[in-house]
Each structure stands twice: as C-alpha cells, then as structure tokens.
PDB file of C-alpha atoms in Angstrom:
ATOM      1  CA  ILE D  30      24.866  -8.105  12.641  1.00 43.00           C
ATOM      2  CA  TYR D  31      26.310  -5.272  10.156  1.00 42.00           C
ATOM      3  CA  ASP D  32      23.691  -3.341   8.350  1.00 48.00           C
ATOM      4  CA  GLY D  33      25.922  -4.297   5.305  1.00 52.00           C
ATOM      5  CA  ARG D  34      25.928  -1.156   3.672  1.00 54.00           C
ATOM      6  CA  GLY D  35      29.377  -1.173   3.272  1.00 52.00           C
ATOM      7  CA  ASP D  36      29.678   1.864   5.884  1.00 50.00           C
ATOM      8  CA  ALA D  37      33.392   2.463   6.566  1.00 46.00           C
ATOM      9  CA  ARG D  38      32.402   2.601  10.339  1.00 51.00           C
ATOM     10  CA  ARG D  39      30.648  -0.699   9.874  1.00 55.00           C
ATOM     11  CA  ARG D  40      27.629   0.361  12.305  1.00 57.00           C
ATOM     12  CA  ARG D  41      26.716  -2.952  14.641  1.00 63.00           C
ATOM     13  CA  ILE D  42      22.689  -3.333  14.563  1.00 59.00           C
ATOM     14  CA  PRO D  43      21.203  -5.645  17.082  1.00 64.00           C
ATOM     15  CA  ARG D  44      19.580  -8.745  15.850  1.00 66.00           C
ATOM     16  CA  VAL D  45      15.871  -7.719  16.831  1.00 60.00           C
ATOM     17  CA  MET D  46      16.162  -4.564  14.697  1.00 63.00           C
ATOM     18  CA  ILE D  47      16.888  -6.421  12.173  1.00 70.00           C
ATOM     19  CA  LEU D  48      14.245  -8.968  12.697  1.00 78.00           C
ATOM     20  CA  LEU D  49      11.419  -6.035  13.148  1.00 84.00           C
ATOM     21  CA  ALA D  50      12.167  -3.891  10.744  1.00 83.00           C
ATOM     22  CA  GLY D  51       9.427  -3.297   8.643  1.00 85.00           C
ATOM     23  CA  LYS D  52       6.642  -6.002  10.429  1.00 90.00           C
ATOM     24  CA  VAL D  53       3.900  -4.403  11.809  1.00 94.00           C
ATOM     25  CA  ALA D  54       2.993  -5.432  15.768  1.00 94.00           C
ATOM     26  CA  LEU D  55      -0.220  -5.263  17.023  1.00 96.00           C
ATOM     27  CA  VAL D  56      -0.738  -4.046  20.773  1.00 96.00           C
ATOM     28  CA  THR D  57      -3.783  -4.358  23.144  1.00 95.00           C
ATOM     29  CA  GLY D  58      -3.365  -2.367  26.146  1.00 94.00           C
ATOM     30  CA  GLY D  59      -0.867   0.191  25.030  1.00 95.00           C
ATOM     31  CA  THR D  60      -2.039   3.023  26.923  1.00 95.00           C
ATOM     32  CA  SER D  61      -0.142   2.292  30.238  1.00 95.00           C
ATOM     33  CA  GLY D  62       1.897   0.142  32.016  1.00 95.00           C
ATOM     34  CA  LEU D  63       3.804  -3.048  30.232  1.00 94.00           C
ATOM     35  CA  GLY D  64       1.668  -2.109  26.999  1.00 95.00           C
ATOM     36  CA  ARG D  65       3.093   1.120  26.829  1.00 96.00           C
ATOM     37  CA  ALA D  66       6.160  -0.261  27.405  1.00 93.00           C
ATOM     38  CA  THR D  67       6.104  -2.863  24.935  1.00 93.00           C
ATOM     39  CA  VAL D  68       4.810  -0.152  22.212  1.00 95.00           C
ATOM     40  CA  GLN D  69       7.884   1.559  22.892  1.00 93.00           C
ATOM     41  CA  SER D  70      10.433  -1.009  22.553  1.00 91.00           C
ATOM     42  CA  LEU D  71       8.738  -2.801  19.685  1.00 93.00           C
ATOM     43  CA  ALA D  72       8.794   0.905  17.982  1.00 93.00           C
ATOM     44  CA  GLU D  73      12.550   1.230  18.884  1.00 90.00           C
ATOM     45  CA  ALA D  74      13.468  -1.972  17.617  1.00 88.00           C
ATOM     46  CA  GLY D  75      12.051  -0.774  14.080  1.00 89.00           C
ATOM     47  CA  ALA D  76       8.061  -2.152  13.745  1.00 92.00           C
ATOM     48  CA  ASN D  77       5.290  -0.306  12.498  1.00 93.00           C
ATOM     49  CA  VAL D  78       3.241  -0.398  15.697  1.00 95.00           C
ATOM     50  CA  VAL D  79      -0.522  -0.238  15.887  1.00 96.00           C
ATOM     51  CA  PHE D  80      -1.718  -0.131  19.674  1.00 97.00           C
ATOM     52  CA  THR D  81      -5.319  -0.512  20.998  1.00 96.00           C
ATOM     53  CA  GLY D  82      -6.789   0.667  24.402  1.00 95.00           C
ATOM     54  CA  ARG D  83      -9.918   2.304  26.226  1.00 94.00           C
ATOM     55  CA  ASN D  84      -7.916   5.351  27.425  1.00 94.00           C
ATOM     56  CA  GLU D  85      -7.705   7.951  25.064  1.00 95.00           C
ATOM     57  CA  LYS D  86      -5.555  10.345  27.115  1.00 96.00           C
ATOM     58  CA  GLY D  87      -3.036   7.519  28.102  1.00 96.00           C
ATOM     59  CA  ALA D  88      -3.123   7.045  24.242  1.00 96.00           C
ATOM     60  CA  GLU D  89      -1.819  10.568  24.290  1.00 96.00           C
ATOM     61  CA  GLU D  90       0.788  10.102  26.523  1.00 96.00           C
ATOM     62  CA  THR D  91       2.174   6.995  25.169  1.00 96.00           C
ATOM     63  CA  LEU D  92       2.317   8.787  21.711  1.00 96.00           C
ATOM     64  CA  ARG D  93       3.748  11.747  23.149  1.00 95.00           C
ATOM     65  CA  ARG D  94       6.936   9.901  24.464  1.00 94.00           C
ATOM     66  CA  LEU D  95       7.017   8.066  21.272  1.00 94.00           C
ATOM     67  CA  THR D  96       7.090  11.536  19.481  1.00 93.00           C
ATOM     68  CA  ALA D  97       9.699  12.711  21.937  1.00 94.00           C
ATOM     69  CA  LYS D  98      12.131   9.950  20.887  1.00 93.00           C
ATOM     70  CA  LYS D  99      11.375  10.411  17.048  1.00 92.00           C
ATOM     71  CA  LEU D 100       9.238   7.318  16.975  1.00 92.00           C
ATOM     72  CA  SER D 101       5.700   6.793  16.022  1.00 89.00           C
ATOM     73  CA  ALA D 102       2.586   4.805  16.208  1.00 95.00           C
ATOM     74  CA  ARG D 103      -0.879   4.845  15.597  1.00 96.00           C
ATOM     75  CA  PHE D 104      -3.749   4.428  18.209  1.00 97.00           C
ATOM     76  CA  LEU D 105      -6.824   3.010  17.777  1.00 95.00           C
ATOM     77  CA  GLN D 106      -9.274   3.219  20.611  1.00 94.00           C
ATOM     78  CA  GLN D 107     -11.130   0.083  21.407  1.00 91.00           C
ATOM     79  CA  ASP D 108     -12.097  -2.213  23.827  1.00 89.00           C
ATOM     80  CA  VAL D 109     -11.127  -5.859  23.390  1.00 86.00           C
ATOM     81  CA  THR D 110     -13.257  -7.261  25.795  1.00 86.00           C
ATOM     82  CA  GLN D 111     -15.990  -6.246  24.141  1.00 80.00           C
ATOM     83  CA  ASP D 112     -17.375  -7.881  21.249  1.00 67.00           C
TER      84      ASP D 112
END
C-alpha cells in the first residue's frame, strides 16, 4: 500500500499504519510489561493513544520512551479494578 501522495520515491506504508492513523486507542495497564509494549506499538502505528494504570512512575517511564522516539500518548492514572 502506498501513501498516494505522488511522491517520486513511492514510500511504502505498512497497512496497519493506514488502518490506525487518526484512530484513538485506549490501553489499560500501559505502565509496564505487555501494556507498555502495546502503547508503544499502537503509537508507532499512528494511533492516538490514551493509557491508564496505577503506577505513576511507570507511566512517566512509558512517556519518556515514547518521547525518545518522537511519539506521544496521554496517561490517566486509574485503577480499572475498582468501580
């Protein structure tokens, strides 16, 4: 799949990036482990990512890693196991 912009180099864009560009993704538990990896993968694929978790320091680390790659996300401190 190509970006369709008529670029002479015809830059190839992965299909998942086209599917997620401009979409919003919500990830619970995004402050460590698989959740953190999911946040990063979705951000790299072009999604606007919002992630939740209980660990504020873990969230800061997730955001630091994204910023280092010129990606962004939003964090909401929340425990989804509670009403």
